[in-house]
Each structure stands twice: as C-alpha cells, then as structure tokens.
Coordinates of C-alpha atoms in Angstrom, one line a residue:
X1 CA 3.1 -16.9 -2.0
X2 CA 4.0 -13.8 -3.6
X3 CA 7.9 -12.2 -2.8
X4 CA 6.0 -8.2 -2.6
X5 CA 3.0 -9.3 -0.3
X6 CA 5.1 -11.5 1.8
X7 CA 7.5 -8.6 2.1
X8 CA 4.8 -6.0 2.6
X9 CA 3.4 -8.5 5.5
X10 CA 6.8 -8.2 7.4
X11 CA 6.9 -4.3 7.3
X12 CA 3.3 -3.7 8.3
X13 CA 3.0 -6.1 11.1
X14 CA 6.8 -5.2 12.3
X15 CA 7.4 -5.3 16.3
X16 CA 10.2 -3.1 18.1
X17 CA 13.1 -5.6 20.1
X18 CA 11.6 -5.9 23.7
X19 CA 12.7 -4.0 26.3
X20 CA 15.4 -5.2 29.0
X21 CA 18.4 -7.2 29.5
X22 CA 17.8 -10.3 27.6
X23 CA 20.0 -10.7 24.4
X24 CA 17.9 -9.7 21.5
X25 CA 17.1 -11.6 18.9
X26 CA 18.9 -11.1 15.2
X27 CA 16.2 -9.4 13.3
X28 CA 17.1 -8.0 9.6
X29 CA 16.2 -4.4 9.1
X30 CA 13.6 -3.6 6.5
X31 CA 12.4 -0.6 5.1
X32 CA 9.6 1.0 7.4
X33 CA 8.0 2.7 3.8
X34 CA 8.2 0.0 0.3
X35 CA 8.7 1.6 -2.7
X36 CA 6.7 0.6 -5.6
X37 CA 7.9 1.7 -8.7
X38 CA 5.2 2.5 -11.5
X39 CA 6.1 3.1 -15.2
X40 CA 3.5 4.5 -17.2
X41 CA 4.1 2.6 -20.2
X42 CA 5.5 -1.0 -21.1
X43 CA 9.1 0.3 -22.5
X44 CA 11.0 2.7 -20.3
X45 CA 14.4 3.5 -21.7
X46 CA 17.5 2.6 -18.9
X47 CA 15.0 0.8 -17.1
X48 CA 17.2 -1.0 -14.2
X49 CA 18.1 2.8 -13.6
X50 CA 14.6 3.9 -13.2
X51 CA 13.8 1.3 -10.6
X52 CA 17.1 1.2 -9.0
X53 CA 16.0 1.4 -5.3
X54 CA 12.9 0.0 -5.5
X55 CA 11.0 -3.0 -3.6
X56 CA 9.1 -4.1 -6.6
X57 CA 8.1 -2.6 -10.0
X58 CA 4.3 -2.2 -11.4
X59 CA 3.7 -2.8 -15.0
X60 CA 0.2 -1.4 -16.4
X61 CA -1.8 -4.1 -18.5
X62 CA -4.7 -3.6 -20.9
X63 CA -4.1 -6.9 -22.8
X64 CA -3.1 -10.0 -20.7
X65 CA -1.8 -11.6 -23.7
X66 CA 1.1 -8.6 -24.6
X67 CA 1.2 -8.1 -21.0
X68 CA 2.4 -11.1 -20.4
X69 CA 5.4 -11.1 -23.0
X70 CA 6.3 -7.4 -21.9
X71 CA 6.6 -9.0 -18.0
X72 CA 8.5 -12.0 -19.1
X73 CA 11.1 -9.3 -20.7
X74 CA 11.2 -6.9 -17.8
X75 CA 11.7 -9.5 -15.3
X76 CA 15.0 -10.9 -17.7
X77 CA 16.1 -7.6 -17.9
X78 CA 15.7 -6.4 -13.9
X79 CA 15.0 -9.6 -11.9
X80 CA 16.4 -8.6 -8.4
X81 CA 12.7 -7.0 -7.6
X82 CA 9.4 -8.5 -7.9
X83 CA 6.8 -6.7 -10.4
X84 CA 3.4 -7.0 -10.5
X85 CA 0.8 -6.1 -12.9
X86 CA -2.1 -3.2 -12.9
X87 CA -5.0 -4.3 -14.5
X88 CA -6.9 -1.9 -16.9
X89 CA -10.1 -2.9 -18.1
X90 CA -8.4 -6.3 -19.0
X91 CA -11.9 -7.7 -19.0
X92 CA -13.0 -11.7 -18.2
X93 CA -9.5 -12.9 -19.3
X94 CA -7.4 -15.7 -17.5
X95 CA -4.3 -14.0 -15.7
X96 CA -3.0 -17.0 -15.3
X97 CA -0.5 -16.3 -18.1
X98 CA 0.9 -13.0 -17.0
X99 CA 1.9 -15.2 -13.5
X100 CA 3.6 -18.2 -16.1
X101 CA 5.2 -15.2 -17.2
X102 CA 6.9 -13.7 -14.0
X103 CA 3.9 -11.5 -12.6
X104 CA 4.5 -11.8 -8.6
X105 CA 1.1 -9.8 -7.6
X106 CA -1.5 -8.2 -9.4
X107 CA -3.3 -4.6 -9.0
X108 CA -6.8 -4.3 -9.4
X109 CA -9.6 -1.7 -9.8
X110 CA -12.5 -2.7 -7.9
X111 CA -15.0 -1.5 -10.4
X112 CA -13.5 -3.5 -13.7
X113 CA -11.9 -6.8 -12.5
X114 CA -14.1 -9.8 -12.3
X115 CA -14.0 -12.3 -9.9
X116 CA -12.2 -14.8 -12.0
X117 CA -9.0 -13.3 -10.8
X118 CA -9.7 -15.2 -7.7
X119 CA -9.2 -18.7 -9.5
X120 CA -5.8 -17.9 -9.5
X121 CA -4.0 -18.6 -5.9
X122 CA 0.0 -17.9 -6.7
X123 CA -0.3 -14.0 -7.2
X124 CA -0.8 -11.5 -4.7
X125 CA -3.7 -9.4 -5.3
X126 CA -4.1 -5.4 -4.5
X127 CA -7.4 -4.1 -4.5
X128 CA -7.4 -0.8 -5.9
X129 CA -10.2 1.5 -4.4
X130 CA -11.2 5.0 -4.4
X131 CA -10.6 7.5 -1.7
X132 CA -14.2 8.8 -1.7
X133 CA -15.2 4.9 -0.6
X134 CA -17.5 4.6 2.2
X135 CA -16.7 3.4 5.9
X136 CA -19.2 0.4 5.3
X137 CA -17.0 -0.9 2.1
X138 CA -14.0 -0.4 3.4
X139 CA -14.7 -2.5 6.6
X140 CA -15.8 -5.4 4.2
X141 CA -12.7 -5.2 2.5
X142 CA -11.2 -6.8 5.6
X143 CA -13.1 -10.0 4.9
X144 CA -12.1 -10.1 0.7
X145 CA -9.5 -12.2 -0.4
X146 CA -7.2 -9.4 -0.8
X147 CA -3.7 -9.1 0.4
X148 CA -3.5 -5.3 0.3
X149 CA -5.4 -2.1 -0.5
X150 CA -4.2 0.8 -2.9
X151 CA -5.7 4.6 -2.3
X152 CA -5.0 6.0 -5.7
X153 CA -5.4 9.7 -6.7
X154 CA -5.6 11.5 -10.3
X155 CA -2.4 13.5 -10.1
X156 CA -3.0 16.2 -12.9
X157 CA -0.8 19.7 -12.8
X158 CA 1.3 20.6 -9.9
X159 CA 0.0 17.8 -7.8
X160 CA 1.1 17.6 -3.9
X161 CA -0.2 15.9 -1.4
X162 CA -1.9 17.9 1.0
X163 CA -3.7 17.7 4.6
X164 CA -7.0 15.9 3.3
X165 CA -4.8 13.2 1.4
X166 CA -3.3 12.9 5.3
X167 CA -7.1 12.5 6.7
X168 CA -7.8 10.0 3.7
X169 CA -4.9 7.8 4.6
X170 CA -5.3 8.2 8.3
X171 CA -8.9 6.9 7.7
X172 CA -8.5 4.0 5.5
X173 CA -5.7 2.7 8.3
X174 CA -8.1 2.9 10.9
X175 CA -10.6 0.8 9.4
X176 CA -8.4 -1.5 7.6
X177 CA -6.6 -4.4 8.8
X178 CA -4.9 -5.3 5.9
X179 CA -1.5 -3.5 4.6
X180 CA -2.3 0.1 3.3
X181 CA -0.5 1.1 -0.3
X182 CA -0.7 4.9 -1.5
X183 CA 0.1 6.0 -4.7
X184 CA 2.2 9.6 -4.4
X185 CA 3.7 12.3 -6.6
X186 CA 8.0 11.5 -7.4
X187 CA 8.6 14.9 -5.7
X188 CA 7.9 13.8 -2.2
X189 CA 10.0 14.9 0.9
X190 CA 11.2 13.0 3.6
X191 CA 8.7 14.8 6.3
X192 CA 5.7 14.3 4.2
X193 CA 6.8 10.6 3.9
X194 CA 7.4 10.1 7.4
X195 CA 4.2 11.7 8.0
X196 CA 2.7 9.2 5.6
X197 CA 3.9 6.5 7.5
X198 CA 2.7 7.9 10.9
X199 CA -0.6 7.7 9.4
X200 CA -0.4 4.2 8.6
X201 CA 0.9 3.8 4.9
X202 CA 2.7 0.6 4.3
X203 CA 4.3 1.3 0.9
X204 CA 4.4 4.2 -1.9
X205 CA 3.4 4.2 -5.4
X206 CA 6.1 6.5 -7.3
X207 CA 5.9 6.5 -11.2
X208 CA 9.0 6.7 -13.0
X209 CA 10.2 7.3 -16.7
X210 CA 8.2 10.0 -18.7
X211 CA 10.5 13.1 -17.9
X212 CA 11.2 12.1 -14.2
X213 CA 14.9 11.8 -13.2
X214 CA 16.4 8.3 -13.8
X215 CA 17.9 8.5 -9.8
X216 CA 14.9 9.5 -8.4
X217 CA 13.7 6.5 -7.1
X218 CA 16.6 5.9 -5.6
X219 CA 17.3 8.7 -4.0
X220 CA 13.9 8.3 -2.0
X221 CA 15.1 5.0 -1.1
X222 CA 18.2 6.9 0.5
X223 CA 16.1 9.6 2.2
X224 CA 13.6 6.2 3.4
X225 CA 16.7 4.7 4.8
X226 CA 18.1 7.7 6.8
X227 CA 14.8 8.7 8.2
X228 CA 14.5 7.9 12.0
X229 CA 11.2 6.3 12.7
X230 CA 9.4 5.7 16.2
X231 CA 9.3 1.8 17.8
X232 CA 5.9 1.6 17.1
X233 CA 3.2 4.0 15.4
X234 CA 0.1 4.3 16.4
X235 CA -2.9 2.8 14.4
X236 CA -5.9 3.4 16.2
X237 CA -9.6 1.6 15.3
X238 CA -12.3 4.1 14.4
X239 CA -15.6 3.3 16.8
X240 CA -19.1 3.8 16.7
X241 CA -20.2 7.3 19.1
X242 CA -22.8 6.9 21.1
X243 CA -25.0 9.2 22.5
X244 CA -24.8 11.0 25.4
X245 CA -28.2 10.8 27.4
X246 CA -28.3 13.7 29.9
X247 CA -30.9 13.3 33.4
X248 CA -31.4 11.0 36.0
X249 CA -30.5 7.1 35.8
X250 CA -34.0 6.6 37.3
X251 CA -32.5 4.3 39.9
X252 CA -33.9 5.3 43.8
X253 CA -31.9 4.5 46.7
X254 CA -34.5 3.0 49.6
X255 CA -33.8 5.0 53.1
X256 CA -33.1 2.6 55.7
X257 CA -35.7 2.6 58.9

C-alpha cells in the first residue's frame, strides 16, 4: 500500500471526537490540507530545503528508465517523505522499475497513460484529469482503479486562483468519492487555502525550485498548521433536477351520499 494514499485516505475520510462525556479516544492530529511538493525538473539544488514541510514530493518522468535512477537518488537524499512520479508521455513502458526504485505513487494523465500501469498493484495511482471534464466522466471515475484525482491548471503569468477555480473544485468534490488533489500557485494565502479545503480539496500541488523561495513550502505548512478548521465540512452530492409539473394531480375525491 502506498505511505501518500494511505495518508491521503486518513485526512479525507477524517471524523471529529464525538460529542459528550465519554473519554475520547487518542487520535494523532494530521494535516487537514497535504502538501505535495512538485519540482519541475529532476535536479533541484538544496533539495531537502525545498521540500522541507512537505507530505510527499512529485518527480516528473518522461523516461521510466532515468526516472527511475533520478528517484532512487532523491529518495537517498530526502527519505522522510514519500515521492511519487508524474508520468509524461512515458508511453507502453513497465513502471514497475521506477517502484523497485522508491516510487510510492504514481501521477497520471488520463489522455497518455495506457492501462498497463494497472498491472502494477504496490503504487498508488492519481489520475490526472482536466477541469473542463464532463459530469458523466467524472462520475465514472468513481468506479476506476484510482486512488485519487488531480485538477490541474496551466499556470502561465501572474497566475491566482480565482472564484471559477472555487466552482471547479467545489464540483469535482461533489461528484467524486474518491480523495480530491489540486494543483495551486506557491503564492497561496491561508484564506484561499482554507477556502480550498471548505470546497473539498484533500491535498495541494505547490512546485518548488525554479526561482521560488527555498522556505516556501514550509512556511505554508506553518500557515496549514495554525489555521482553525471546522469539525466537519460539508461535501454535498450534486443530484439530477426534475421538473416541476404545474396543474391538477387528476386525482377526484368521491362525495359521500
């Protein structure tokens, strides 16, 4: 079983203590909002600095067999997090080595990534989808051998997140039941990711190295940890409308003689 998904399986399906006089039980606090960090390319200078505060790192990976030598070394040099690999265009190749090697859970587009990832049962698997995806596919994601769903977004320019990227997550949590990831800008603030978490995001993408600060991470983990969160947020199910037929049920009442 994979550390991240088993971890990521704890925070989303997390119940408040009940109620009343009964001793509660010991329960370890974990982080209501994971944080995934993402380096854009295989060598990151001061890397344990980078990550520091992170719940697992993400490695891109274009060739499964330099992948897997590049994960072997990152997970000698920070081992006290999971990492996982995102797959880009790696074609029909066996990812069983890049899991020999240390990968705890794979990401996947669901475009480019052929089924014969699914011969392999050790790593966790994200499904990477697009935000534009339809209510149809995204309900049959809930029966794909998937542990977890990514919403990814090109972040070009000045990118922030905004009110539709809110509507987008609050969507894809409705019609999911599986644990929601979203990948976000490094520059996020501690009310846009509370909000994010009100909407039903389970973890945060954040990539690091390529001009971002080497604390950054870890500083969000700080803000994550002093944030106050509710018991329990509310993840509704999005339902079929009906419609409303106006006029007379048809039904007659007999007088009685």
């Amino acid at each position: 079983m994979s550390k991240f998904i088993d971890k990521l399986n704890r925070v989303s399906q997390a119940v408040p203590q009940p109620m009343g006089f009964r001793l509660a039980q010991s329960v370890p606090l974990q982080p209501k909002v994971l944080l995934i960090a993402s380096l854009p390319q295989a060598n990151v200078d001061s890397l344990a600095d980078y990550v520091a505060g992170a719940d697992a790192g993400l490695l891109p990976i274009s060739n499964l067999s330099s992948g897997a030598k590049t994960i072997q070394k990152i997970c000698r040099v920070v081992s006290d997090i999971p990492w996982g690999g995102w797959l880009r265009d790696v074609g029909r190749g066996e990812v069983g080595q890049i899991v020999k090697a240390g990968c705890d859970f794979i990401v996947f587009p669901e475009t480019k990534t052929p089924l014969a990832i699914l011969q392999n049962e050790k790593v966790g698997k994200i499904l990477e989808v697009e935000a534009s995806l339809s209510g149809d596919l995204l309900r049959a994601v809930n029966e794909l051998p998937a542990d977890a769903v990514l919403v990814t977004s090109e972040q070009k320019g000045e990118y922030f997140l905004t009110w539709h990227h809110l509507m987008l997550f609050q969507r894809f949590a409705d019609l999911l039941a599986k644990p929601l990831l979203a990948s976000v800008p490094s520059n996020i603030t501690a009310n846009e990711l509370q909000a994010l978490w009100g909407a039903g995001v389970d973890g945060v993408v954040v990539e690091v190295g390529a001009g971002q600060p080497k604390q950054r991470l870890n500083e969000l983990r700080q803000t994550i940890d002093k944030l106050t969160f509710p018991l329990q947020r509310k993840r509704g199910k999005a339902e079929a409308l009906l419609p409303y037929i106006r006029g007379e049920t048809g039904i007659e009442t007999e007088e009685e003689e």
